[in-house]
Coordinates of C-alpha atoms in Angstrom, one line a residue:
M1 CA -1.8 -43.3 -12.3
T2 CA -3.7 -40.1 -11.5
S3 CA -5.4 -38.5 -14.5
N4 CA -5.1 -34.8 -15.4
A5 CA -8.9 -34.5 -14.6
E6 CA -8.3 -36.0 -11.2
L7 CA -5.4 -33.6 -10.5
L8 CA -7.6 -30.7 -11.5
E9 CA -10.2 -31.9 -9.0
I10 CA -7.6 -31.8 -6.3
A11 CA -6.4 -28.3 -7.4
A12 CA -9.9 -26.9 -7.6
T13 CA -11.1 -28.3 -4.3
I14 CA -8.1 -27.0 -2.4
A15 CA -8.2 -23.6 -4.2
R16 CA -11.8 -23.1 -3.3
R17 CA -11.1 -23.9 0.3
A18 CA -8.1 -21.6 0.4
A19 CA -10.0 -18.8 -1.3
A20 CA -12.8 -19.0 1.2
F21 CA -10.3 -18.9 4.0
A22 CA -8.5 -15.8 2.5
L23 CA -11.8 -14.1 2.0
Q24 CA -12.8 -14.6 5.6
R25 CA -9.4 -13.2 6.7
R26 CA -10.0 -10.2 4.5
R27 CA -13.3 -9.6 6.2
D28 CA -11.6 -9.9 9.6
G29 CA -9.1 -7.2 8.7
V30 CA -5.8 -7.3 6.8
E31 CA -2.4 -7.2 8.6
I32 CA 0.7 -6.5 6.6
A33 CA 3.4 -9.0 7.6
A34 CA 6.3 -7.7 5.5
S35 CA 7.6 -6.0 2.4
K36 CA 9.5 -8.0 -0.2
S37 CA 11.3 -6.5 -3.2
S38 CA 10.2 -2.9 -2.4
L39 CA 7.9 -1.0 0.0
S40 CA 5.0 -1.5 -2.5
D41 CA 5.6 -5.3 -2.7
I42 CA 3.7 -6.4 0.4
V43 CA 2.9 -9.7 1.9
T44 CA 0.0 -10.0 4.3
R45 CA -0.4 -12.5 7.2
A46 CA -3.2 -14.0 5.2
D47 CA -0.8 -14.8 2.3
R48 CA 1.3 -16.9 4.6
E49 CA -1.6 -18.5 6.3
T50 CA -3.3 -19.3 3.0
E51 CA -0.2 -20.8 1.5
Q52 CA 0.3 -23.0 4.6
L53 CA -3.3 -24.2 4.3
I54 CA -2.7 -25.2 0.7
R55 CA 0.7 -26.8 1.5
D56 CA -0.7 -28.9 4.3
A57 CA -3.7 -30.0 2.2
L58 CA -1.5 -31.0 -0.7
A59 CA 0.9 -32.8 1.6
A60 CA -2.0 -34.8 3.0
S61 CA -3.4 -35.6 -0.5
R62 CA -0.2 -35.9 -2.6
P63 CA 2.7 -36.5 -0.2
R64 CA 5.2 -37.5 -2.9
D65 CA 4.7 -34.4 -5.0
G66 CA 6.9 -31.3 -4.9
F67 CA 5.8 -27.8 -3.9
L68 CA 6.7 -24.3 -5.1
G69 CA 5.0 -21.4 -3.4
E70 CA 5.4 -17.7 -3.4
E71 CA 5.7 -17.3 0.3
S72 CA 7.4 -20.6 1.5
G73 CA 9.5 -21.6 -1.4
G74 CA 10.0 -25.1 -2.7
G75 CA 9.9 -28.7 -1.6
S76 CA 11.4 -31.6 -3.6
S77 CA 9.4 -34.1 -5.6
D78 CA 9.6 -37.8 -5.6
S79 CA 6.8 -38.2 -8.1
G80 CA 7.9 -35.9 -10.9
L81 CA 5.0 -33.6 -10.2
T82 CA 5.2 -30.2 -8.5
W83 CA 2.4 -27.9 -7.3
V84 CA 2.9 -24.3 -8.1
V85 CA 1.0 -22.0 -5.8
D86 CA 0.2 -18.3 -5.5
P87 CA -1.9 -18.1 -2.3
I88 CA -3.2 -14.6 -3.0
D89 CA -2.4 -13.2 -6.5
G90 CA -3.1 -9.5 -6.4
T91 CA -2.1 -8.8 -2.8
V92 CA -2.3 -5.1 -3.2
N93 CA -5.8 -5.4 -4.5
Y94 CA -6.5 -7.7 -1.5
F95 CA -5.1 -5.1 0.9
Y96 CA -7.3 -2.3 -0.6
D97 CA -10.4 -4.6 -0.8
I98 CA -10.4 -4.3 -4.6
P99 CA -12.3 -7.5 -5.8
A100 CA -9.6 -8.6 -8.2
W101 CA -7.5 -11.1 -6.4
A102 CA -7.4 -14.9 -6.6
V103 CA -5.9 -18.1 -5.3
S104 CA -3.9 -19.9 -8.1
I105 CA -2.9 -23.5 -8.0
A106 CA -1.3 -25.5 -10.8
V107 CA 0.4 -28.9 -11.0
V108 CA 3.3 -29.3 -13.4
E109 CA 5.3 -32.2 -14.7
G110 CA 9.1 -31.9 -14.6
D111 CA 11.3 -29.4 -12.9
P112 CA 9.5 -26.3 -11.5
D113 CA 10.8 -24.1 -14.4
P114 CA 8.4 -22.5 -16.9
A115 CA 11.0 -23.1 -19.6
T116 CA 10.8 -26.9 -19.3
W117 CA 7.7 -27.9 -17.3
R118 CA 4.5 -29.2 -18.7
T119 CA 1.4 -27.9 -16.9
L120 CA -1.2 -30.7 -16.3
A121 CA -3.9 -28.8 -14.5
G122 CA -4.7 -25.5 -12.9
A123 CA -7.4 -23.6 -11.0
V124 CA -7.8 -19.9 -10.3
V125 CA -10.4 -18.9 -7.8
N126 CA -11.7 -15.3 -7.2
P127 CA -14.0 -15.8 -4.2
V128 CA -15.2 -12.2 -4.1
L129 CA -16.9 -12.7 -7.5
G130 CA -17.6 -16.4 -6.9
E131 CA -15.6 -17.4 -10.0
V132 CA -13.6 -20.6 -10.5
F133 CA -11.5 -20.9 -13.6
T134 CA -10.2 -24.4 -14.4
A135 CA -8.4 -26.3 -17.0
Y136 CA -6.5 -29.5 -17.5
A137 CA -4.2 -30.4 -20.4
G138 CA -6.3 -31.5 -23.3
G139 CA -9.6 -30.9 -21.5
G140 CA -10.5 -27.3 -22.5
A141 CA -11.0 -24.3 -20.1
R142 CA -14.0 -23.6 -18.0
L143 CA -15.5 -20.8 -15.8
N144 CA -17.8 -22.2 -13.1
G145 CA -18.0 -25.4 -15.2
E146 CA -19.0 -23.7 -18.4
P147 CA -16.6 -23.8 -21.4
I148 CA -14.8 -20.5 -22.3
H149 CA -12.9 -19.5 -25.3
V150 CA -10.6 -16.6 -26.4
N151 CA -11.8 -13.9 -28.8
E152 CA -10.7 -14.6 -32.3
G153 CA -10.4 -12.4 -35.4
V154 CA -9.5 -9.3 -33.4
Q155 CA -7.2 -6.8 -35.2
L156 CA -4.7 -5.0 -33.0
P157 CA -6.3 -1.5 -33.3
L158 CA -9.5 -3.0 -31.9
A159 CA -7.9 -5.1 -29.1
L160 CA -8.4 -4.6 -25.4
V161 CA -5.0 -5.4 -24.0
G162 CA -4.1 -6.2 -20.4
T163 CA -0.7 -5.6 -18.8
G164 CA 1.0 -5.1 -15.5
F165 CA 3.8 -3.3 -13.9
G166 CA 6.7 -4.3 -11.6
Y167 CA 7.2 -3.2 -8.0
D168 CA 10.4 -1.3 -8.6
A169 CA 9.8 2.3 -9.6
E170 CA 12.3 2.4 -12.4
V171 CA 10.9 -0.8 -13.9
R172 CA 7.4 0.7 -13.8
R173 CA 8.7 3.8 -15.6
R174 CA 10.2 1.7 -18.4
Q175 CA 7.0 -0.4 -18.7
A176 CA 4.8 2.7 -18.7
A177 CA 6.9 4.1 -21.6
L178 CA 5.9 1.2 -23.8
V179 CA 2.3 1.5 -22.7
G180 CA 2.4 5.1 -23.6
E181 CA 3.4 4.2 -27.2
L182 CA 1.0 1.2 -27.5
I183 CA -2.1 2.8 -26.1
G184 CA -2.6 4.8 -29.3
E185 CA -2.3 1.6 -31.4
V186 CA -5.0 -0.5 -29.6
R187 CA -8.6 -0.1 -28.4
D188 CA -7.4 0.5 -24.8
I189 CA -5.2 -0.8 -22.0
R190 CA -6.3 -2.5 -18.8
R191 CA -4.1 -2.9 -15.7
I192 CA -6.0 -5.2 -13.3
G193 CA -3.2 -6.1 -10.9
A194 CA -3.4 -9.9 -10.8
A195 CA -1.7 -11.8 -13.6
S196 CA -3.7 -15.0 -13.0
L197 CA -6.9 -13.1 -13.6
D198 CA -5.5 -11.3 -16.6
L199 CA -4.7 -14.7 -18.2
C200 CA -8.2 -16.0 -17.2
G201 CA -9.6 -12.7 -18.7
V202 CA -8.1 -13.6 -22.0
A203 CA -9.5 -17.1 -21.7
A204 CA -13.0 -15.8 -21.1
G205 CA -12.9 -13.1 -23.7
R206 CA -12.8 -10.2 -21.2
L207 CA -9.5 -9.2 -22.6
D208 CA -8.3 -9.7 -26.2
A209 CA -4.7 -10.0 -25.2
Y210 CA -2.3 -9.7 -22.3
F211 CA 1.5 -9.1 -22.0
E212 CA 3.8 -8.5 -19.1
R213 CA 7.5 -8.7 -18.0
G214 CA 8.7 -9.8 -14.5
L215 CA 6.3 -12.5 -13.6
N216 CA 7.3 -15.4 -11.3
P217 CA 6.4 -19.0 -12.1
W218 CA 3.5 -19.0 -9.6
D219 CA 2.0 -15.9 -11.1
H220 CA 1.2 -17.6 -14.4
A221 CA 1.4 -21.4 -14.0
A222 CA -2.4 -21.9 -13.7
G223 CA -3.6 -18.9 -15.7
A224 CA -1.4 -19.7 -18.7
L225 CA -2.8 -23.2 -19.0
I226 CA -6.3 -21.9 -18.7
A227 CA -5.6 -19.4 -21.5
Q228 CA -4.0 -22.0 -23.7
E229 CA -6.9 -24.5 -23.2
A230 CA -9.3 -21.7 -24.2
G231 CA -7.4 -21.2 -27.5
A232 CA -4.7 -18.7 -26.7
R233 CA -1.1 -18.8 -27.7
V234 CA 1.0 -18.1 -24.6
S235 CA 4.6 -17.4 -25.4
G236 CA 7.8 -15.5 -24.4
L237 CA 10.8 -14.1 -26.1
G238 CA 11.5 -15.6 -29.5
G239 CA 8.2 -17.4 -29.4
G240 CA 9.6 -19.7 -26.7
P241 CA 8.0 -20.5 -23.3
A242 CA 6.8 -17.6 -21.2
D243 CA 9.1 -16.7 -18.4
N244 CA 10.0 -13.6 -16.3
R245 CA 11.4 -11.8 -19.4
L246 CA 8.1 -11.8 -21.3
I247 CA 4.6 -13.4 -21.5
V248 CA 2.2 -12.7 -24.3
A249 CA -1.3 -14.3 -24.3
A250 CA -3.8 -13.9 -27.1
A251 CA -5.6 -15.8 -29.9
P252 CA -2.9 -16.8 -32.5
D253 CA -4.0 -14.3 -35.0
L254 CA -3.8 -11.4 -32.6
S255 CA -0.6 -12.8 -31.0
D256 CA 1.0 -12.5 -34.5
Q257 CA 0.3 -8.8 -34.4
L258 CA 1.0 -8.0 -30.7
H259 CA 4.0 -10.2 -30.0
P260 CA 6.3 -8.5 -32.6
R261 CA 5.2 -5.1 -31.3
V262 CA 6.2 -5.7 -27.7
E263 CA 9.0 -8.2 -27.9
P264 CA 11.8 -5.8 -29.2
Y265 CA 11.1 -3.5 -26.3
F266 CA 11.6 -6.2 -23.7
A267 CA 14.4 -8.0 -25.6
A268 CA 16.4 -4.8 -25.3
W269 CA 16.3 -5.1 -21.5
E270 CA 18.5 -8.3 -21.7

């Protein structure tokens, strides 16, 4: 039976290779292949090529495992394990050459559903900055091999909080309304543009907290585990598992302050 540490080694090795490939494609010049949910929700040819590279590498290494990717969808699992992949998280940043994008690979046990899966290992690689965030269940979180931990003992008025916005214009307006209220209650707000890096930012103490609505499973599968293994509580509506309705990540003491502040706003959307 493959250990979680061995699964992480597979995830990190393939993520590094895929990130190097995507970085070279960025240097060669970006070509938009399509728009998805809106004109601002773009997919580049490099997204598709990078996901195919990852899918092929995983099929060669773990042929019985399932696959769930942003660009190519899913594949069934005969082993009970599924690899959840975002080939380029932060595609708009990638397109504009903003150095805040990453390759995210996680492996989960159970159905590929954040409400029920158990994440075993995950890697998030930002090749522009040369940063590799990793974690496996029970093994702690690391940045380039060095242990990382969330900030603790932070009160909400002193918290640096990350968030993100949807691609639909009306959704962004509603999300911005909450930010407009919250920004006077915290140290400041950051909008980085890549959920995996937001979650890793919480893990590394670069952000005190992070919340968002509208994430897909591949957006947070690896990053959520890394944040949890660094000491964060990662939760959704009602304190349940994070999903597309809400994700909040912070040290437990800060989560107790932030979660009740943002949850009623997003719960009202249901």
